[in-house]
Amino acid sequence: MATATMDPRGGVWVGSATTAASSVEVTDEVIVIRIPRPESVGVRGSEGASLLRFAAHAGSFDGLVLWHRYRAVYGLLAARIAAEDAAGSEGVFTRYFDALCQVAASYATVAGVRQWAAERFVEAAQACFERIPAVGRLLRDGLLTPAWFRRAVEQTALVDDVELLAFIDAEIAHRLSTMGGLSARRVEDAVAAIVAEHDPDAVTVTREQAKAARNVVVNPLNEDAAELIVTTAAEDAALCKDALDAVIAGVCVHDPRTRGQRRSDAAVARISGVRFGCRCDREDCTADLSDAAVAARCAKIVLHVVVRQETLDPTPAQARGQAGGEAGAEMPAFVDGFGPISAAHARDLAARRDAVCKPLDLGDLAVRMSQPGNPYRPTAVLDTAVRGLFGTCSWAGCDQRAWRCDLDHVAEFDHQDPAGGGPTCACNLNPKCKFHHGLKTHADGWLDDQVVDANGVVWTEVTTPEGVTVRQQAANPWLLPELGLLPCRHDIPAVAATRPVSGHAGGAPKRTLSRVEAKHRYRRKQRAANRRHREALIAVRDAADGQPPF
Ligand SMILES: [Zn+2]
Ligand SMILES: [Zn+2]
Ligand SMILES: [Zn+2]
């Protein structure tokens, strides 16, 4: 066991963070928390931008404080273990009331929480300094919120090889600190993909546990309501939800229930074998809920899984797990609406009788990216590759699954003059949910951009009307690393070559051409300005290496 790096002084702990950027100081009289303002790393912005950044990053400040709380309790734990080791006595009581239990008891007493909760807290502190210290430092630096960090602790809990754990810790920390904008979903998926790739056993155990945990439980919530929880395989849970959506899609527009209420009613009806009907009580109800109609909608349910060919058909050497760079056999796959799954899980899915495998050749993209005769529409290969690369709506913070999104031309496609507008190309397409596609198209002041860096990493960037820019990598570069390295087969349109175009999002309100033209011209200018600003910012950040990113 490692020892703590700070020492208790007469019951009062005095310490400070190791970075000059942020610090926490605890003495008898005061607790001083120092956090640099975002502007200090050269981010431009209005007062609105500062307020927005502060409001939106509160979880990051919590992470900094939590890291110091972990450090304090970990120090107590280390001191207790050292004291016990020095005493050298080991009896049944010290085994039962071990150091962790005792420190947790102190914590529970003072914090006013249960012993069980206190032990989880001390264990998380131990994970933060022993199991995944590099990820722990991201908590300190404000990159991870407390909830995201705790998920990372859970997701790595089954990795038991010390050297492998150190490697996975470093991989996760590197990935999370370089992928840009983070959300609960992006953090969880990034950690899941790394664990699945480097320690498939740690995932397999969870999967076996999940399989064994298949169950149906009824929990009373209050005297009127109870919840029914069905625990099953991830893909079956996703299919069930889609099936409910296929049922409720048949109600007429006058049904008064919320979507959640309809799903609940449909689930109860399907399970108990009674009929699910529209609740409009109108003579002219147009609901289409016949068995045939529901069956027809259910038949259209598809759960998309993107998996590399070598994962499905490992070569004999790969299957035996031989070293020597034959990566691929254990490359995780991606399930739309769920996230990364292990290679073994993907092979099981492909073997299902209801599975349809469609081989796609990324090499085809070198020949063409848009459909023959329709330069606006991407080919099936590009469509799948772009959705697989992003995994969800590309907008920072949005989790909508990629196959429920539109594919948006980031720089607007010009239907009158395709060569003059944004190209149908991997460099200019990303998935956007209906809401964010609409927000970009109809609301003023929003700006998005997509950039492929020199390493072939695809980045998206969203700028709010307040002037705050969030930049993030596409979520699944590990799945399709070659996508960003494809040579573009189009000319970059000249900024001046603006022509009137029609709105590209479905249902766009009619505007005068000059207004659309002005907006698109504004966007091109702003994108160019953002790119210049970003380059300047990267230079500043490189100079100020080690600064926390908030
Ligand atoms: Zn109706
Ligand atoms: Zn979205
Ligand atoms: Zn391109």
Coordinates of C-alpha atoms and ligand atoms in Angstrom, one line a residue:
M1 CA 0.0 0.0 0.0
A2 CA 1.2 3.4 -0.8
T3 CA 1.6 6.0 1.9
A4 CA 0.0 9.4 2.0
T5 CA 2.2 12.3 1.0
M6 CA 0.9 14.6 3.7
D7 CA 0.9 14.4 7.5
P8 CA -1.6 15.1 10.1
R9 CA -0.4 17.9 12.4
G10 CA -2.0 17.7 15.8
G11 CA -5.3 16.7 14.4
V12 CA -5.4 19.6 11.9
W13 CA -4.4 18.8 8.4
V14 CA -2.6 21.5 6.4
G15 CA -2.0 20.9 2.7
S16 CA -2.3 22.5 -0.7
A17 CA -2.6 21.3 -4.2
T18 CA 0.5 20.5 -6.2
T19 CA -0.5 22.7 -9.2
A20 CA 0.0 26.4 -9.0
A21 CA -3.3 26.8 -10.8
S22 CA -5.6 25.7 -8.1
S23 CA -5.3 25.1 -4.4
V24 CA -7.1 24.2 -1.2
E25 CA -5.7 25.1 2.1
V26 CA -7.2 23.9 5.4
T27 CA -6.2 25.3 8.7
D28 CA -7.9 25.7 12.1
E29 CA -9.3 29.1 11.1
V30 CA -10.0 29.0 7.4
I31 CA -10.5 26.9 4.3
V32 CA -9.1 28.7 1.3
I33 CA -10.0 27.4 -2.2
R34 CA -8.2 29.1 -5.1
I35 CA -9.4 28.7 -8.7
P36 CA -8.1 30.7 -11.6
R37 CA -10.6 32.5 -13.7
P38 CA -11.1 31.0 -17.2
E39 CA -10.0 34.3 -18.8
S40 CA -6.5 33.7 -17.4
V41 CA -5.7 31.2 -20.1
G42 CA -6.6 33.6 -22.8
V43 CA -10.2 32.8 -23.6
R44 CA -11.9 35.7 -25.2
G45 CA -15.4 36.4 -23.9
S46 CA -18.0 38.8 -22.8
E47 CA -19.4 39.0 -19.2
G48 CA -22.1 36.7 -20.4
A49 CA -19.5 34.1 -21.4
S50 CA -17.8 34.3 -17.9
L51 CA -21.2 33.9 -16.2
L52 CA -22.1 31.0 -18.4
R53 CA -18.7 29.3 -17.9
F54 CA -19.0 29.7 -14.1
A55 CA -22.6 28.4 -14.0
A56 CA -21.9 25.5 -16.3
H57 CA -18.7 24.3 -14.6
A58 CA -19.9 24.2 -11.0
G59 CA -19.4 20.4 -11.1
S60 CA -15.8 20.9 -11.9
F61 CA -15.2 23.0 -8.9
D62 CA -16.9 20.3 -6.8
G63 CA -14.4 17.8 -8.3
L64 CA -11.5 19.9 -7.1
V65 CA -12.9 20.0 -3.5
L66 CA -13.8 16.3 -3.6
W67 CA -10.2 15.4 -4.6
H68 CA -8.9 17.3 -1.5
R69 CA -11.5 15.6 0.7
Y70 CA -10.4 12.2 -0.7
R71 CA -6.8 13.2 0.0
A72 CA -7.6 14.2 3.6
V73 CA -9.4 10.9 4.3
Y74 CA -6.8 8.9 2.5
G75 CA -4.1 10.5 4.7
L76 CA -6.1 9.4 7.8
L77 CA -6.3 5.9 6.4
A78 CA -2.6 5.7 5.6
A79 CA -1.7 6.9 9.1
R80 CA -4.0 4.3 10.7
I81 CA -2.5 1.5 8.6
A82 CA 1.0 2.6 9.5
A83 CA 0.0 2.7 13.2
E84 CA -1.4 -0.8 13.0
D85 CA 1.6 -2.2 11.2
A86 CA 3.8 -0.6 13.8
A87 CA 1.8 -2.2 16.6
G88 CA 2.1 -5.5 14.9
S89 CA -0.9 -7.1 16.7
E90 CA -3.5 -8.9 14.6
G91 CA -6.5 -10.4 16.2
V92 CA -10.0 -11.1 15.2
F93 CA -11.0 -7.6 16.2
T94 CA -8.4 -5.8 14.1
R95 CA -9.5 -8.1 11.2
Y96 CA -13.1 -7.1 11.5
F97 CA -12.5 -3.5 12.6
D98 CA -9.7 -3.0 10.1
A99 CA -8.2 0.4 9.3
L100 CA -10.6 1.2 6.6
C101 CA -13.6 0.3 8.7
Q102 CA -12.3 2.4 11.6
V103 CA -11.5 5.5 9.5
A104 CA -14.9 5.1 7.9
A105 CA -16.5 5.0 11.3
S106 CA -14.9 8.3 12.2
Y107 CA -16.0 9.8 8.9
A108 CA -19.5 8.5 9.3
T109 CA -19.8 9.9 12.9
V110 CA -18.6 13.4 11.9
A111 CA -20.3 13.6 8.5
G112 CA -23.6 12.2 9.8
V113 CA -23.8 9.3 7.2
R114 CA -24.2 5.6 7.5
Q115 CA -21.2 3.3 8.0
W116 CA -21.9 1.7 4.6
A117 CA -21.8 5.1 2.8
A118 CA -18.7 6.1 4.7
E119 CA -16.9 2.9 3.7
R120 CA -17.7 3.6 0.0
F121 CA -16.3 7.1 0.4
V122 CA -13.0 5.8 1.9
E123 CA -12.8 3.2 -0.8
A124 CA -13.3 5.9 -3.5
A125 CA -10.5 7.9 -1.8
Q126 CA -8.3 4.8 -2.0
A127 CA -9.1 4.3 -5.7
C128 CA -8.3 8.0 -6.3
F129 CA -4.8 7.6 -4.9
E130 CA -3.9 4.0 -5.4
R131 CA -5.9 2.4 -8.2
I132 CA -6.5 5.2 -10.7
P133 CA -4.4 8.2 -9.6
A134 CA -4.0 9.7 -13.1
V135 CA -7.8 9.8 -13.5
G136 CA -8.0 11.2 -9.9
R137 CA -5.8 14.1 -11.0
L138 CA -8.4 15.0 -13.6
L139 CA -10.9 15.3 -10.8
R140 CA -8.5 17.7 -9.0
D141 CA -8.0 19.6 -12.2
G142 CA -11.7 20.1 -12.7
L143 CA -12.0 18.0 -15.8
L144 CA -14.2 15.4 -14.2
T145 CA -17.2 16.0 -11.9
P146 CA -17.6 13.8 -8.8
A147 CA -20.3 11.7 -10.5
W148 CA -18.1 11.0 -13.6
F149 CA -15.2 10.1 -11.4
R150 CA -17.2 7.6 -9.4
R151 CA -18.4 5.9 -12.6
A152 CA -14.8 5.6 -13.7
V153 CA -14.0 4.0 -10.3
E154 CA -16.8 1.5 -10.8
Q155 CA -16.0 0.7 -14.4
T156 CA -12.4 -0.1 -13.5
A157 CA -13.2 -2.0 -10.3
L158 CA -12.7 -5.4 -12.0
V159 CA -9.3 -4.8 -13.4
D160 CA -7.1 -6.7 -10.9
D161 CA -3.7 -6.9 -12.7
V162 CA -1.7 -4.0 -11.1
E163 CA 0.4 -3.3 -14.2
L164 CA -2.5 -3.4 -16.5
L165 CA -4.5 -1.2 -14.2
A166 CA -1.6 1.4 -14.3
F167 CA -1.7 1.3 -18.1
I168 CA -5.5 1.6 -18.2
D169 CA -5.4 4.5 -15.7
A170 CA -2.9 6.3 -17.9
E171 CA -4.9 5.6 -21.1
I172 CA -8.2 6.8 -19.6
A173 CA -6.5 10.0 -18.3
H174 CA -4.9 10.7 -21.6
R175 CA -8.1 10.1 -23.6
L176 CA -10.3 12.1 -21.3
S177 CA -7.9 15.0 -21.2
T178 CA -7.5 15.2 -25.0
M179 CA -11.0 14.4 -26.3
G180 CA -12.4 17.9 -25.6
G181 CA -15.9 18.6 -24.3
L182 CA -17.0 15.9 -21.8
S183 CA -20.4 14.7 -20.7
A184 CA -21.5 11.8 -18.4
R185 CA -22.1 9.7 -21.5
R186 CA -18.8 10.5 -23.2
V187 CA -16.8 9.8 -20.1
E188 CA -18.6 6.5 -19.5
D189 CA -18.2 5.4 -23.1
A190 CA -14.5 6.4 -23.3
V191 CA -13.7 4.4 -20.1
A192 CA -15.8 1.4 -21.3
A193 CA -14.0 1.3 -24.6
I194 CA -10.5 1.4 -23.0
V195 CA -11.4 -1.3 -20.4
A196 CA -13.0 -3.5 -23.1
E197 CA -10.0 -3.2 -25.4
H198 CA -7.2 -3.8 -22.8
D199 CA -8.9 -6.0 -20.2
P200 CA -11.8 -7.8 -21.9
D201 CA -12.1 -10.1 -18.8
A202 CA -13.0 -7.1 -16.6
V203 CA -15.9 -6.5 -19.0
T204 CA -16.8 -10.1 -19.5
V205 CA -17.2 -10.6 -15.7
T206 CA -19.6 -7.6 -15.6
R207 CA -21.5 -9.1 -18.6
E208 CA -21.7 -12.5 -17.0
Q209 CA -22.9 -10.8 -13.8
A210 CA -25.5 -8.8 -15.9
K211 CA -26.7 -12.0 -17.5
A212 CA -27.0 -13.7 -14.2
A213 CA -28.8 -10.7 -12.8
R214 CA -31.7 -11.0 -15.3
N215 CA -34.7 -10.4 -13.1
V216 CA -38.0 -8.6 -12.7
V217 CA -38.6 -6.6 -9.6
V218 CA -41.5 -4.6 -8.3
N219 CA -40.6 -1.8 -6.0
P220 CA -43.5 0.2 -4.2
L221 CA -42.8 3.9 -4.6
N222 CA -45.8 5.3 -2.6
E223 CA -49.3 4.1 -1.9
D224 CA -50.4 4.8 -5.6
A225 CA -47.4 3.9 -7.6
A226 CA -44.8 1.2 -8.0
E227 CA -41.9 0.6 -10.4
L228 CA -41.4 -2.5 -12.5
I229 CA -37.8 -3.1 -13.2
V230 CA -36.8 -5.6 -15.9
T231 CA -33.0 -6.4 -15.9
T232 CA -31.8 -8.0 -19.1
A233 CA -29.0 -7.8 -21.7
A234 CA -28.3 -4.2 -22.9
E235 CA -29.3 -5.0 -26.5
D236 CA -32.6 -6.6 -25.4
A237 CA -33.4 -3.6 -23.1
A238 CA -32.8 -1.3 -26.1
L239 CA -35.0 -3.4 -28.4
C240 CA -37.8 -3.5 -25.8
K241 CA -37.8 0.3 -25.6
D242 CA -37.9 0.6 -29.3
A243 CA -40.8 -1.9 -29.4
L244 CA -42.7 0.3 -26.9
D245 CA -42.0 3.3 -29.2
A246 CA -43.3 1.3 -32.1
V247 CA -46.6 0.6 -30.2
I248 CA -47.2 4.2 -29.0
A249 CA -46.4 5.6 -32.4
G250 CA -49.9 4.5 -33.4
V251 CA -51.9 6.9 -31.2
C252 CA -53.6 9.9 -32.8
V253 CA -52.5 13.5 -32.3
H254 CA -55.3 14.1 -29.7
D255 CA -54.0 11.5 -27.1
P256 CA -53.6 13.5 -23.9
R257 CA -50.8 11.5 -22.3
T258 CA -47.1 12.3 -22.2
R259 CA -44.6 10.1 -24.1
G260 CA -43.5 8.5 -20.8
Q261 CA -47.1 7.8 -19.8
R262 CA -47.8 6.2 -23.2
R263 CA -44.7 4.0 -22.9
S264 CA -45.8 2.9 -19.4
D265 CA -49.3 2.1 -20.5
A266 CA -48.0 0.3 -23.6
A267 CA -45.6 -1.8 -21.5
V268 CA -48.3 -2.8 -19.0
A269 CA -50.7 -3.6 -21.9
R270 CA -48.1 -5.8 -23.8
I271 CA -46.9 -7.7 -20.7
S272 CA -50.4 -8.3 -19.3
G273 CA -51.8 -9.1 -22.8
V274 CA -54.5 -6.4 -22.8
R275 CA -55.2 -3.9 -25.6
F276 CA -53.3 -0.6 -25.7
G277 CA -55.6 2.1 -27.1
C278 CA -55.7 5.8 -27.8
R279 CA -57.1 8.0 -25.0
C280 CA -58.5 10.8 -27.0
D281 CA -62.2 9.7 -26.7
R282 CA -63.0 11.2 -30.1
E283 CA -65.3 10.0 -32.7
D284 CA -62.8 10.9 -35.4
C285 CA -59.8 9.1 -33.8
T286 CA -57.2 8.1 -36.4
A287 CA -55.2 5.9 -34.1
D288 CA -53.6 2.9 -35.9
L289 CA -53.0 0.3 -33.2
S290 CA -54.1 -2.9 -34.9
D291 CA -52.0 -6.0 -34.4
A292 CA -50.9 -5.8 -38.0
A293 CA -49.9 -2.1 -37.8
V294 CA -48.0 -2.6 -34.6
A295 CA -46.3 -5.7 -36.0
A296 CA -45.3 -3.8 -39.2
R297 CA -43.8 -1.0 -37.1
C298 CA -41.9 -3.5 -34.8
A299 CA -40.6 -5.2 -37.9
K300 CA -38.8 -2.0 -38.8
I301 CA -36.9 -1.9 -35.5
V302 CA -33.2 -2.1 -36.1
L303 CA -30.5 -1.9 -33.5
H304 CA -27.3 -0.7 -35.2
V305 CA -24.0 -2.2 -34.2
V306 CA -20.7 -1.0 -35.8
V307 CA -18.0 -3.6 -35.5
R308 CA -14.7 -4.0 -37.4
Q309 CA -14.4 -7.1 -39.6
E310 CA -11.3 -8.3 -37.7
T311 CA -13.3 -8.4 -34.5
L312 CA -15.9 -10.7 -36.1
D313 CA -13.3 -12.8 -38.0
P314 CA -10.1 -12.8 -36.0
T315 CA -7.2 -14.5 -37.7
P316 CA -6.0 -17.7 -35.9
A317 CA -3.1 -15.7 -34.4
Q318 CA -5.5 -13.0 -33.1
A319 CA -7.9 -15.6 -31.7
R320 CA -5.1 -17.2 -29.7
G321 CA -4.4 -13.7 -28.3
Q322 CA -0.8 -13.7 -29.6
A323 CA 1.2 -10.5 -29.2
G324 CA 2.9 -8.8 -32.1
G325 CA 0.6 -6.0 -33.1
E326 CA -2.4 -8.0 -34.3
A327 CA -4.8 -5.6 -32.8
G328 CA -8.4 -6.1 -33.8
A329 CA -9.6 -9.3 -32.4
E330 CA -10.3 -7.6 -29.1
M331 CA -11.3 -4.3 -30.6
P332 CA -14.6 -3.3 -28.9
A333 CA -17.7 -2.6 -31.0
F334 CA -20.3 0.2 -30.7
V335 CA -24.0 -0.3 -30.2
D336 CA -26.2 2.7 -31.1
G337 CA -28.0 4.0 -28.1
F338 CA -25.9 2.0 -25.7
G339 CA -22.2 2.5 -26.2
P340 CA -19.0 0.4 -26.5
I341 CA -19.3 -3.4 -26.0
S342 CA -16.6 -6.0 -25.8
A343 CA -15.4 -7.9 -28.8
A344 CA -16.8 -11.2 -27.4
H345 CA -20.2 -9.5 -26.9
A346 CA -20.2 -8.2 -30.5
R347 CA -19.4 -11.8 -31.8
D348 CA -22.4 -13.1 -29.8
L349 CA -24.6 -10.4 -31.2
A350 CA -23.5 -11.2 -34.8
A351 CA -24.3 -14.9 -34.2
R352 CA -27.9 -14.1 -33.2
R353 CA -30.5 -15.5 -35.6
D354 CA -32.1 -12.1 -36.0
A355 CA -28.8 -10.4 -36.8
V356 CA -28.1 -9.1 -40.3
C357 CA -24.5 -8.3 -41.1
K358 CA -23.8 -5.8 -43.9
P359 CA -20.1 -5.6 -44.8
L360 CA -19.0 -2.1 -45.7
D361 CA -15.6 -1.2 -47.2
L362 CA -14.1 2.0 -46.0
G363 CA -11.9 1.9 -49.0
D364 CA -14.9 2.8 -51.1
L365 CA -14.8 6.2 -49.6
A366 CA -11.6 7.0 -51.4
V367 CA -13.6 6.6 -54.6
R368 CA -16.8 8.3 -53.7
M369 CA -18.6 9.8 -50.7
S370 CA -21.9 11.0 -52.2
Q371 CA -24.4 9.0 -54.1
P372 CA -24.1 8.9 -57.9
G373 CA -26.3 11.6 -59.3
N374 CA -27.0 13.2 -55.9
P375 CA -24.1 15.1 -54.5
Y376 CA -26.1 16.0 -51.4
R377 CA -26.7 12.5 -50.2
P378 CA -23.8 10.5 -48.6
T379 CA -23.2 6.9 -49.7
A380 CA -24.3 4.1 -47.3
V381 CA -20.7 3.6 -46.3
L382 CA -20.1 7.3 -45.4
D383 CA -23.5 7.5 -43.6
T384 CA -22.6 4.5 -41.4
A385 CA -19.0 5.5 -40.8
V386 CA -20.0 9.1 -39.7
R387 CA -22.7 7.8 -37.3
G388 CA -20.3 5.2 -36.0
L389 CA -17.5 7.7 -35.5
F390 CA -19.6 10.1 -33.5
G391 CA -21.9 7.6 -31.8
T392 CA -24.4 10.3 -30.8
C393 CA -25.5 13.7 -31.8
S394 CA -22.3 15.6 -32.4
W395 CA -23.4 18.6 -30.4
A396 CA -21.5 19.0 -27.1
G397 CA -23.6 17.6 -24.2
C398 CA -26.2 15.8 -26.4
D399 CA -26.7 12.0 -26.1
Q400 CA -29.2 11.4 -28.8
R401 CA -28.3 8.2 -30.5
A402 CA -26.6 8.7 -33.9
W403 CA -29.2 6.6 -35.9
R404 CA -32.0 8.9 -34.6
C405 CA -30.1 12.0 -35.9
D406 CA -30.0 13.8 -39.2
L407 CA -26.6 13.9 -41.0
D408 CA -25.9 17.6 -41.2
H409 CA -23.6 19.4 -43.7
V410 CA -21.6 21.5 -41.2
A411 CA -20.8 24.1 -43.9
E412 CA -24.1 24.4 -45.7
F413 CA -24.5 22.4 -48.9
D414 CA -25.3 24.6 -51.8
H415 CA -28.0 23.0 -53.9
Q416 CA -27.7 25.6 -56.7
D417 CA -23.9 25.2 -56.9
P418 CA -22.6 22.1 -55.0
A419 CA -19.0 23.0 -55.8
G420 CA -19.4 26.4 -54.0
G421 CA -21.0 25.1 -50.8
G422 CA -20.0 22.7 -48.1
P423 CA -19.0 19.3 -49.5
T424 CA -20.6 15.9 -48.8
C425 CA -17.5 14.5 -47.3
A426 CA -16.3 12.9 -44.0
C427 CA -14.7 16.3 -43.2
N428 CA -18.1 18.2 -43.4
L429 CA -20.7 15.8 -42.1
N430 CA -21.9 15.0 -38.6
P431 CA -25.0 13.7 -36.9
K432 CA -27.3 16.2 -35.3
C433 CA -30.5 15.4 -33.4
K434 CA -33.7 17.2 -34.6
F435 CA -33.4 19.8 -31.8
H436 CA -29.8 20.7 -32.4
H437 CA -30.1 20.6 -36.2
G438 CA -33.1 23.0 -35.8
L439 CA -31.2 25.2 -33.3
K440 CA -28.3 25.7 -35.6
T441 CA -30.6 26.3 -38.6
H442 CA -33.2 28.6 -37.0
A443 CA -31.8 30.3 -33.9
D444 CA -29.5 33.2 -34.2
G445 CA -26.0 33.4 -32.8
W446 CA -25.1 29.7 -32.8
L447 CA -22.1 28.5 -34.7
D448 CA -20.7 25.1 -35.3
D449 CA -17.6 23.9 -37.1
Q450 CA -15.8 20.6 -37.8
V451 CA -12.0 20.3 -38.1
V452 CA -9.8 17.3 -38.9
D453 CA -6.4 17.8 -37.3
A454 CA -3.1 16.7 -38.6
N455 CA -3.4 13.3 -36.9
G456 CA -6.7 12.6 -38.5
V457 CA -8.7 13.3 -35.4
V458 CA -12.2 14.7 -36.1
W459 CA -13.2 17.6 -33.9
T460 CA -16.4 19.5 -33.6
E461 CA -16.9 22.9 -32.2
V462 CA -20.0 24.7 -31.0
T463 CA -20.0 28.4 -30.0
T464 CA -23.0 29.7 -28.0
P465 CA -24.5 33.1 -28.5
E466 CA -22.6 34.2 -25.3
G467 CA -19.3 33.4 -27.1
V468 CA -18.4 30.3 -25.2
T469 CA -16.8 27.7 -27.5
V470 CA -16.9 24.0 -26.7
R471 CA -14.6 21.8 -28.7
Q472 CA -14.7 18.0 -28.6
Q473 CA -13.4 15.0 -30.5
A474 CA -15.7 12.6 -32.2
A475 CA -16.4 10.0 -29.5
N476 CA -15.3 6.8 -31.2
P477 CA -12.0 7.5 -33.1
W478 CA -10.7 4.1 -31.8
L479 CA -13.4 2.4 -33.9
L480 CA -12.7 4.2 -37.2
P481 CA -9.3 5.8 -37.0
E482 CA -8.9 5.9 -40.7
L483 CA -11.9 8.0 -41.3
G484 CA -10.1 11.3 -40.5
L485 CA -7.2 10.4 -42.7
L486 CA -9.1 10.0 -45.9
P487 CA -8.0 12.4 -48.5
C488 CA -10.7 14.9 -49.4
R489 CA -11.8 14.7 -53.0
H490 CA -13.2 18.1 -53.3
D491 CA -12.0 21.7 -53.6
I492 CA -12.4 23.9 -50.5
P493 CA -15.0 26.5 -51.4
A494 CA -13.8 30.0 -51.6
V495 CA -15.4 32.2 -48.9
A496 CA -16.6 34.8 -51.5
A497 CA -18.4 32.2 -53.6
T498 CA -21.6 32.5 -51.6
R499 CA -24.8 32.0 -53.6
P500 CA -28.4 31.8 -52.5
V501 CA -29.3 28.4 -51.2
S502 CA -32.4 26.7 -49.8
G503 CA -32.5 25.8 -46.1
H504 CA -31.1 22.3 -45.7
A505 CA -33.0 21.2 -42.5
G506 CA -36.4 19.7 -43.1
G507 CA -39.3 22.1 -42.4
A508 CA -37.2 25.2 -42.5
P509 CA -39.4 28.3 -42.5
K510 CA -39.3 30.3 -45.7
R511 CA -36.9 33.2 -45.6
T512 CA -35.8 35.7 -48.1
L513 CA -32.7 34.5 -49.9
S514 CA -30.7 37.5 -48.8
R515 CA -31.3 36.6 -45.2
V516 CA -30.1 33.0 -45.6
E517 CA -27.2 34.3 -47.7
A518 CA -26.2 36.7 -45.0
K519 CA -26.4 34.1 -42.4
H520 CA -24.3 31.6 -44.3
R521 CA -21.8 34.3 -45.1
Y522 CA -21.7 35.3 -41.4
R523 CA -21.1 31.7 -40.5
R524 CA -18.2 31.3 -42.9
K525 CA -16.6 34.5 -41.6
Q526 CA -17.1 33.4 -38.0
R527 CA -15.7 29.9 -38.6
A528 CA -12.6 31.4 -40.1
A529 CA -12.3 33.7 -37.1
N530 CA -12.8 30.9 -34.7
R531 CA -10.1 28.8 -36.4
R532 CA -7.7 31.7 -36.1
H533 CA -8.6 32.2 -32.5
R534 CA -8.3 28.5 -31.8
E535 CA -4.8 28.4 -33.2
A536 CA -3.9 31.3 -31.0
L537 CA -5.5 29.6 -28.0
I538 CA -3.6 26.4 -28.5
A539 CA -0.4 28.3 -28.5
V540 CA -1.3 30.0 -25.2
R541 CA -2.4 26.7 -23.7
D542 CA 0.9 25.0 -24.8
A543 CA 2.8 27.8 -23.1
A544 CA 0.7 27.4 -19.9
D545 CA 1.0 23.6 -19.8
G546 CA -0.5 22.2 -16.7
Q547 CA -3.3 24.7 -16.3
P548 CA -6.6 23.2 -15.5
P549 CA -9.0 23.4 -18.4
F550 CA -11.8 25.4 -16.7
Ligands
ZN1 ZN -57.2 9.2 -30.8
ZN2 ZN -28.5 16.9 -30.1
ZN3 ZN -13.5 16.6 -47.3

